[in-house]
Tab-separated table of C-alpha atoms and ligand atoms in Angstrom:
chain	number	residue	atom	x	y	z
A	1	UNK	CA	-31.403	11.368	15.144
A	2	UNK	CA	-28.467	9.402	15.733
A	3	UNK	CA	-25.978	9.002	12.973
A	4	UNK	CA	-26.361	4.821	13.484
A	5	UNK	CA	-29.779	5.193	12.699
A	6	UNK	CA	-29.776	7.538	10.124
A	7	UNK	CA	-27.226	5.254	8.307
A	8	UNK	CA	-29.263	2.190	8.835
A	9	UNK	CA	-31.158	0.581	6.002
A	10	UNK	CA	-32.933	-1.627	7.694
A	11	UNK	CA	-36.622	-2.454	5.989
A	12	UNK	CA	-35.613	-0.702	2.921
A	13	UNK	CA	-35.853	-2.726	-0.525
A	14	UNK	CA	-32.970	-1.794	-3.063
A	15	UNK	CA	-32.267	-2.916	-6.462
A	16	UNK	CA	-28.707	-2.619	-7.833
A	17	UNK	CA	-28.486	-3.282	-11.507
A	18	UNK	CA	-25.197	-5.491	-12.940
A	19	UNK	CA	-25.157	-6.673	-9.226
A	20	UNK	CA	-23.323	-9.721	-9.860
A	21	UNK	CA	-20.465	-7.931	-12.052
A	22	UNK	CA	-17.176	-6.048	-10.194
A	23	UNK	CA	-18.046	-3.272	-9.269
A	24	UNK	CA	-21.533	-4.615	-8.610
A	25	UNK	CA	-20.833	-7.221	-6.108
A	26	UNK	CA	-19.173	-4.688	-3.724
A	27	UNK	CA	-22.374	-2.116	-4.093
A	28	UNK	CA	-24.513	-5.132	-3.308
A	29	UNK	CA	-22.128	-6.179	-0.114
A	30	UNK	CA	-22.026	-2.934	1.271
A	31	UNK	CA	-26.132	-1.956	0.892
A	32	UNK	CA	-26.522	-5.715	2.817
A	33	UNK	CA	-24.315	-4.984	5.400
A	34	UNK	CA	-26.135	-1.887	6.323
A	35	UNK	CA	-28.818	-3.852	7.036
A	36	UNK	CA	-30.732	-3.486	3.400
A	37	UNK	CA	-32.906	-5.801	1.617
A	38	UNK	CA	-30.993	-5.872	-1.921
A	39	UNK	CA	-31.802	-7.168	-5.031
A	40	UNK	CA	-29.084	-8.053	-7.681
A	41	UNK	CA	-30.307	-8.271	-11.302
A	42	UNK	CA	-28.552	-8.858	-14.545
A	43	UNK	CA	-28.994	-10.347	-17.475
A	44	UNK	CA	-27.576	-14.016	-16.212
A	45	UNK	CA	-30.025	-15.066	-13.558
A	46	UNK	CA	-27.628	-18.108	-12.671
A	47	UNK	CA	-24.907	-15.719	-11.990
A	48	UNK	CA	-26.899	-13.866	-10.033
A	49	UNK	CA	-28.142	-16.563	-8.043
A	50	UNK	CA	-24.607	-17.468	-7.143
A	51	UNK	CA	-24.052	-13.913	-5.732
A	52	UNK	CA	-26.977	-13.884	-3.976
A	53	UNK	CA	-26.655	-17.143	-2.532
A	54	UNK	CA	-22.596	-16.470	-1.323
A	55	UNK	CA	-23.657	-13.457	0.520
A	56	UNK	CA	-27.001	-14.885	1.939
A	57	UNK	CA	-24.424	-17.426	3.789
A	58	UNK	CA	-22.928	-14.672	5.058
A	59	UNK	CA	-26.165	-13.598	6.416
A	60	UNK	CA	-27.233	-10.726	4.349
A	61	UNK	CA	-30.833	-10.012	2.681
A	62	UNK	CA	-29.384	-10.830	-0.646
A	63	UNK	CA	-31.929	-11.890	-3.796
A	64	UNK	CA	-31.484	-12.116	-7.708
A	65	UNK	CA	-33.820	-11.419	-10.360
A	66	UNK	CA	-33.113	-11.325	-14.557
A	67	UNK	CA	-33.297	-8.402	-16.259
A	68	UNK	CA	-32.061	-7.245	-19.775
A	69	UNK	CA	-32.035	-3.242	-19.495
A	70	UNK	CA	-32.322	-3.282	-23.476
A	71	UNK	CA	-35.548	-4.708	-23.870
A	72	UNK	CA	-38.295	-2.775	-22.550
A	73	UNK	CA	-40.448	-5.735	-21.428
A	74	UNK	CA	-37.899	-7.214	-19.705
A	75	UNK	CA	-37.831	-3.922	-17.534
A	76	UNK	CA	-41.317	-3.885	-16.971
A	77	UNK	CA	-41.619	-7.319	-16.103
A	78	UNK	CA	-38.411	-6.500	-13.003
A	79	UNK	CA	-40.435	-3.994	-11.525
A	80	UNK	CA	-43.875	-6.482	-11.890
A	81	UNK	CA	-41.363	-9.086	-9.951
A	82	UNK	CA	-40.155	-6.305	-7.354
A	83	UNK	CA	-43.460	-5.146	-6.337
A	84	UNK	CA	-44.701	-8.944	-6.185
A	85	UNK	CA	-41.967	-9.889	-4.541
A	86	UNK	CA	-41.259	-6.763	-1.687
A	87	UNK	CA	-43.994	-4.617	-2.114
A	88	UNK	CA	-41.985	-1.353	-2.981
A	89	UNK	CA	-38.766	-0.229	-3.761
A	90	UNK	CA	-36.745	2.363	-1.978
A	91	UNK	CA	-33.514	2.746	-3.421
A	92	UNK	CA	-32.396	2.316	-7.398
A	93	UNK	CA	-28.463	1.989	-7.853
A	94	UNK	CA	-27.955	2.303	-11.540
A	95	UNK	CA	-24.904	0.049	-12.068
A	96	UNK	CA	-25.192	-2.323	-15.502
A	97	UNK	CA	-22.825	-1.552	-18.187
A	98	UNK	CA	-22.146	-3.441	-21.565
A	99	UNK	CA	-18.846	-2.874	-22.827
A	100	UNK	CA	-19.218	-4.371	-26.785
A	101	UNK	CA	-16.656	-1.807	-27.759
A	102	UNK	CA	-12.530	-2.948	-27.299
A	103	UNK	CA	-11.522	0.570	-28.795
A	104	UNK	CA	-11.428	3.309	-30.899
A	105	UNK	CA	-11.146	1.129	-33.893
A	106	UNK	CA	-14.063	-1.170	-33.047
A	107	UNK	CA	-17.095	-0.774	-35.364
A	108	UNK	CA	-19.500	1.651	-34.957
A	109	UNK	CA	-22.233	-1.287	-35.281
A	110	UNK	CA	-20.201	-2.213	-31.604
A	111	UNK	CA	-20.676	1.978	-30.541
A	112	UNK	CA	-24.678	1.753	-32.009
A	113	UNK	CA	-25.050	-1.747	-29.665
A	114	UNK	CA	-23.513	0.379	-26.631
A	115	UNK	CA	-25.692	3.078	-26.776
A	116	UNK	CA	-28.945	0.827	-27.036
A	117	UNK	CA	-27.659	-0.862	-23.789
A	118	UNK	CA	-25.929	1.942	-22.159
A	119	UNK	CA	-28.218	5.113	-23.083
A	120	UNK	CA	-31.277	4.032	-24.611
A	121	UNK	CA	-31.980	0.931	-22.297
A	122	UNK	CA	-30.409	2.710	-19.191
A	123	UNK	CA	-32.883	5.604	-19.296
A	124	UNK	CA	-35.595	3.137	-19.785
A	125	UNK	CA	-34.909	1.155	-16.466
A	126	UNK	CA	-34.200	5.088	-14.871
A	127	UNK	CA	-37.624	6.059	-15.647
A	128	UNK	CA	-39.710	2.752	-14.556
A	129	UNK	CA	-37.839	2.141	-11.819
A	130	UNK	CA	-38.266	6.131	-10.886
A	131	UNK	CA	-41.710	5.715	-11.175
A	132	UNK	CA	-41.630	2.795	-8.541
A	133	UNK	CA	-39.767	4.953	-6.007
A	134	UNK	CA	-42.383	7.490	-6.699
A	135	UNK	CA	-45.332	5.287	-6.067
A	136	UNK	CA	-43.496	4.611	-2.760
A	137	UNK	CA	-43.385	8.268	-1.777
A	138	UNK	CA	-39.964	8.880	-2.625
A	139	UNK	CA	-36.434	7.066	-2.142
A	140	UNK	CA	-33.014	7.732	-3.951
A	141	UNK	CA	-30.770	6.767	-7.259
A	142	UNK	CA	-27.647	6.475	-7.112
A	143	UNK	CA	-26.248	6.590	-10.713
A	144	UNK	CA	-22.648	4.816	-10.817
A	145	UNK	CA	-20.841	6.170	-13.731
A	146	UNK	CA	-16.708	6.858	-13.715
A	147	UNK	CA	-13.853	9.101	-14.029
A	148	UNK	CA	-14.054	8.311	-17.338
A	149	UNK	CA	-17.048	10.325	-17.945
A	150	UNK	CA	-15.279	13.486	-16.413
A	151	UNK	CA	-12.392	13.384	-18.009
A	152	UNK	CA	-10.326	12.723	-21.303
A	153	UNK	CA	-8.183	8.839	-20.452
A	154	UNK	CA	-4.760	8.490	-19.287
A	155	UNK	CA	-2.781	6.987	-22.509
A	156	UNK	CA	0.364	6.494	-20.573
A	157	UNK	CA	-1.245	4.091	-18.450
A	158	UNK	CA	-1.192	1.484	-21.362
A	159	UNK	CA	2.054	2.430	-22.050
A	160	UNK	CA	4.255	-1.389	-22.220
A	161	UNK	CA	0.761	-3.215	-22.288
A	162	UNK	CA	-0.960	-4.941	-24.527
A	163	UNK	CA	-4.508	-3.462	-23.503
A	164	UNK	CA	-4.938	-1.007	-26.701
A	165	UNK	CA	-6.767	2.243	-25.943
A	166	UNK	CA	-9.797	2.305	-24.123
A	167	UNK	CA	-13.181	2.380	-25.884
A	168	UNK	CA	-15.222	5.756	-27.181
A	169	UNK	CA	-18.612	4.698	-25.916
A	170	UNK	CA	-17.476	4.228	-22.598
A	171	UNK	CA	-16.346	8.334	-22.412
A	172	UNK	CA	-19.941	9.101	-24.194
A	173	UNK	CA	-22.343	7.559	-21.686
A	174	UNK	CA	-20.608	8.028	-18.611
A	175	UNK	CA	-20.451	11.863	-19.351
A	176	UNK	CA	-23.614	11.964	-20.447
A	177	UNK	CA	-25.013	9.932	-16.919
A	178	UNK	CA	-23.300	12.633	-14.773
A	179	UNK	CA	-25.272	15.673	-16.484
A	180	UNK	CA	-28.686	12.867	-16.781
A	181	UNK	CA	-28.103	13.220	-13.098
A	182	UNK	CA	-28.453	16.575	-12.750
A	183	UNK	CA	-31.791	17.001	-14.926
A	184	UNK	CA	-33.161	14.427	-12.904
A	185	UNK	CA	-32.756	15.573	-9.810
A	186	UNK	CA	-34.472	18.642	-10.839
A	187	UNK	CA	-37.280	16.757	-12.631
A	188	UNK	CA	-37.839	14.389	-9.650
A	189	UNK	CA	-38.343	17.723	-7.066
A	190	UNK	CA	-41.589	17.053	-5.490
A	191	UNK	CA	-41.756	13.466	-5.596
A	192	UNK	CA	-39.043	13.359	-2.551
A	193	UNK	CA	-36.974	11.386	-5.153
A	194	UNK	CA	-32.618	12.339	-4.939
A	195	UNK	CA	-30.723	11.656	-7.647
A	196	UNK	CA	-26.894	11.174	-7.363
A	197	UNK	CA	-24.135	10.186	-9.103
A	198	UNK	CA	-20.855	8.300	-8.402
A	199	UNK	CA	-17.998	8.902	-10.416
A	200	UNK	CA	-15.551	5.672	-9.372
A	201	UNK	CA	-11.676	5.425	-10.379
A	202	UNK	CA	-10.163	1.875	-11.258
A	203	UNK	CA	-11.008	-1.308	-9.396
A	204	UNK	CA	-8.417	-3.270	-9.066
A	205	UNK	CA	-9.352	-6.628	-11.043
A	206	UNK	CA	-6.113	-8.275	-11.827
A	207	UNK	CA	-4.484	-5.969	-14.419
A	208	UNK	CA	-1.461	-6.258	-15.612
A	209	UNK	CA	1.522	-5.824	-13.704
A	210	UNK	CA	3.466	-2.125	-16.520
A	211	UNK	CA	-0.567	-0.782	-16.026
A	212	UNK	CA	-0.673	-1.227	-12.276
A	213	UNK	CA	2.919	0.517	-11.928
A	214	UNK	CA	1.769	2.770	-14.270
A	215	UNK	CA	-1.119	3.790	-12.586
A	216	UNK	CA	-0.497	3.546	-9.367
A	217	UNK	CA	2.133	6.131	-9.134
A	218	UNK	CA	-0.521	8.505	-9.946
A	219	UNK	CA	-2.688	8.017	-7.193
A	220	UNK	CA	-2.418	10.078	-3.997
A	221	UNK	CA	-3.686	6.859	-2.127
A	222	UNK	CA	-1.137	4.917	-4.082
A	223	UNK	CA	-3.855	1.960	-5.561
A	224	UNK	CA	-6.567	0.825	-7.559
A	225	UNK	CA	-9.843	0.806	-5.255
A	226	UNK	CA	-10.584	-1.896	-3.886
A	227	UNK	CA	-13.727	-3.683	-3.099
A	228	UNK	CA	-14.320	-1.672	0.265
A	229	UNK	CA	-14.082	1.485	-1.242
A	230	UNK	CA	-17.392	2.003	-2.647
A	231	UNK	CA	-19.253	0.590	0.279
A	232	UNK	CA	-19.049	3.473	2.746
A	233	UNK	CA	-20.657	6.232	-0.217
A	234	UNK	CA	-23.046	3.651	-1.519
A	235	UNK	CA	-24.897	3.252	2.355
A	236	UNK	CA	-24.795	7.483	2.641
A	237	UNK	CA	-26.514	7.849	-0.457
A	238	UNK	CA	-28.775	4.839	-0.199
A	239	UNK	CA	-29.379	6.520	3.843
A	240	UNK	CA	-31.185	9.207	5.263
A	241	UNK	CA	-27.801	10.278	6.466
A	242	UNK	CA	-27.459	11.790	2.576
A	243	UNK	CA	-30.945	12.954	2.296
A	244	UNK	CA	-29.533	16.626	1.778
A	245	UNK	CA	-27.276	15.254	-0.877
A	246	UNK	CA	-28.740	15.868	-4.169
A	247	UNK	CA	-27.706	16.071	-8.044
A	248	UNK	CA	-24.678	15.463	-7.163
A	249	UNK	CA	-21.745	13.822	-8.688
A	250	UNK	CA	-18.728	12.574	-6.650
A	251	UNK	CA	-15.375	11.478	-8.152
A	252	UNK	CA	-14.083	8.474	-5.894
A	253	UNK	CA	-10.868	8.165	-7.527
A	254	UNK	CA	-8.125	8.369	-4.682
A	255	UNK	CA	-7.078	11.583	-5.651
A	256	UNK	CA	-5.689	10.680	-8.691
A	257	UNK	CA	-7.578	13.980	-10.703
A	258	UNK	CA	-7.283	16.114	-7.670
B	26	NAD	N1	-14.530	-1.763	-13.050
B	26	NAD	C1	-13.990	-0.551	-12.970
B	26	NAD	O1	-12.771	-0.415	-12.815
B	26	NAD	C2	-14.869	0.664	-13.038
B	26	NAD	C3	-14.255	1.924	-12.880
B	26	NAD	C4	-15.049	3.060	-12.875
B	26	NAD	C5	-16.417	2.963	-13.043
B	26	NAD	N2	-16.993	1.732	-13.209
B	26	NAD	C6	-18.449	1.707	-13.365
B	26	NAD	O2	-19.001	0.744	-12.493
B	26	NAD	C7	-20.186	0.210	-13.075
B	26	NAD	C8	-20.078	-1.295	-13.093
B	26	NAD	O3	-18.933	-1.633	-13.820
B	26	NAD	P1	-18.204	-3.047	-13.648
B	26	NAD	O4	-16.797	-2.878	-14.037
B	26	NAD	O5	-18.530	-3.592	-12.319
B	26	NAD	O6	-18.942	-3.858	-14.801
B	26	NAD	P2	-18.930	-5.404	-15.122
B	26	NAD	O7	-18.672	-5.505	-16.585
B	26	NAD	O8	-18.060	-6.166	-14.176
B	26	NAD	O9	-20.440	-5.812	-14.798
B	26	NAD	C9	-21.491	-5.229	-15.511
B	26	NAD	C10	-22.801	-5.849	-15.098
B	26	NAD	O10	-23.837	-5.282	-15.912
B	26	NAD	C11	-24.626	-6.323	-16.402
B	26	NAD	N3	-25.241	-5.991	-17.697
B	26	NAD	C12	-24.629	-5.808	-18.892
B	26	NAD	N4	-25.551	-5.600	-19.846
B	26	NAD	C13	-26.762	-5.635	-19.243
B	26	NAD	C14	-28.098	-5.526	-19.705
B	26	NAD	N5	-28.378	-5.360	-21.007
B	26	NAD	N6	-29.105	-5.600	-18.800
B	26	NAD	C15	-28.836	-5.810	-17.496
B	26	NAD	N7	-27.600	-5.962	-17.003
B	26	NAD	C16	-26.571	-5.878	-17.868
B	26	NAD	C17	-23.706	-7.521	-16.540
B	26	NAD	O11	-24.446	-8.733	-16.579
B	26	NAD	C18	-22.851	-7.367	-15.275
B	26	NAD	O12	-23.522	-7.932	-14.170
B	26	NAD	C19	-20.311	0.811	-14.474
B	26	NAD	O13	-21.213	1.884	-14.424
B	26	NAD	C20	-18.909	1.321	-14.768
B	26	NAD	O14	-18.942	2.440	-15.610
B	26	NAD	C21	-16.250	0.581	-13.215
């Protein structure tokens, strides 16, 4: 099969969770481009809308729908919605994060709210929306976690900034998403299910100008990623161009950990 083709998503549904947030809105660009039929959905439905509707003027297959990963009916009633709506889904990119914790410091009431967003509530949307892609015959989730849950942070990068130290919870679930990967991949054998992971460095989001010099002299590539970056990986794994890749996790960092 041509590559074209086997990177085409034409006629397949997706669902990208936290669509409308930064790292989100790229994810949701790309899958479009590539011809997908993508659904953003996130707690604000008017935020979503707005995404939606900016990149449906663009001409992509672009649509929002609410969902609040931490309450279980709220999950059930997305995937109600998604088969009303498009019949099926094909691909799951698992993308919403809460971020109530501002550092070590913060209260572990903050770390408790995390993990009922960010574990509990993100294994809950895993398994119903698994069990969608199932009930299709298959498809693919693409876990988006970070660098940050492979290894210990970078303190110097705050160095001469006023940004504090970067937040517990975020190391806990991230890590624990890349090895969630791997069990599922196994668990999902049969069902023609893959399960991936991506492992993203930095987006560049405005940050201040001692953590950009900081950080930047790091990378091989010499930047933050930018809102390209995550396109090209996203349409492989969402693509029967990846459909050997499986249970895998791949750091996109631009070689800063190489
Ligand atoms: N931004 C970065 O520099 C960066 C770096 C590495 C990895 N990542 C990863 O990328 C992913 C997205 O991060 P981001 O920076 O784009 O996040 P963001 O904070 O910009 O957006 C998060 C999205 O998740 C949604 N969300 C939060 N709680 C939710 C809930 N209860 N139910 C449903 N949706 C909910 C928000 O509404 C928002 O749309 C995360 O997995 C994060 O770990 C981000």
């Amino acid at each position: 099969m041509n590559v074209k083709d086997l990177l085409d998503l034409k006629g397949k549904v997706i669902l990208v969770s936290g669509g409308a947030g930064s790292y989100g809105k790229s994810i949701v660009e790309g899958l479009g481009e590539a011809g997908g039929t993508v659904i953003t959905a996130s707690r604000n439905l008017t935020n979503g809308q707005a995404v939606a509707q900016a990149f449906r003027a663009k001409g992509l297959d672009v649509h929002a729908m609410q969902v609040d990963q931490g309450i279980h009916e709220s999950v059930l009633s997305l995937k109600t919605k998604i088969l009303k709506s498009f019949g099926k889904l094909d691909v799951f990119v698992n993308n919403a994060v809460a971020r109530p914790m501002k550092g070590y410091e913060d209260s572990i009431e903050n770390f408790a709210e995390s993990m009922r967003i960010n574990a509990t509530g993100m294994m809950d949307i895993l398994r119903e929306m698994c069990d969608l892609l199932g009930k299709n015959g298959g498809g693919s989730v693409i876990n988006i976690s970070s660098m940050m849950g492979m290894y210990g942070p970078d303190l110097s990068n705050y160095e001469g900034t006023d940004m504090g130290n970067p937040p517990p919870d975020y190391f806990f679930h991230n890590g624990g998403l890349i090895n969630l990967t791997r069990y599922l991949a196994k668990l999902m054998a049969g069902k023609n299910i893959r399960v991936n992971c991506v492992s993203p460095g930095g987006l560049f989001n405005n940050q201040p100008v001692r953590f950009l010099e900081n950080y930047n002299k790091k990378v091989p590539v010499g930047r933050l990623a930018n809102h390209d970056d995550i396109k090209g990986l996203m349409v492989l794994l969402a693509s029967d161009a990846g459909a050997y890749i499986n249970g895998e996790n791949i750091l996109m960092d631009g070689g800063l950990n190489a």
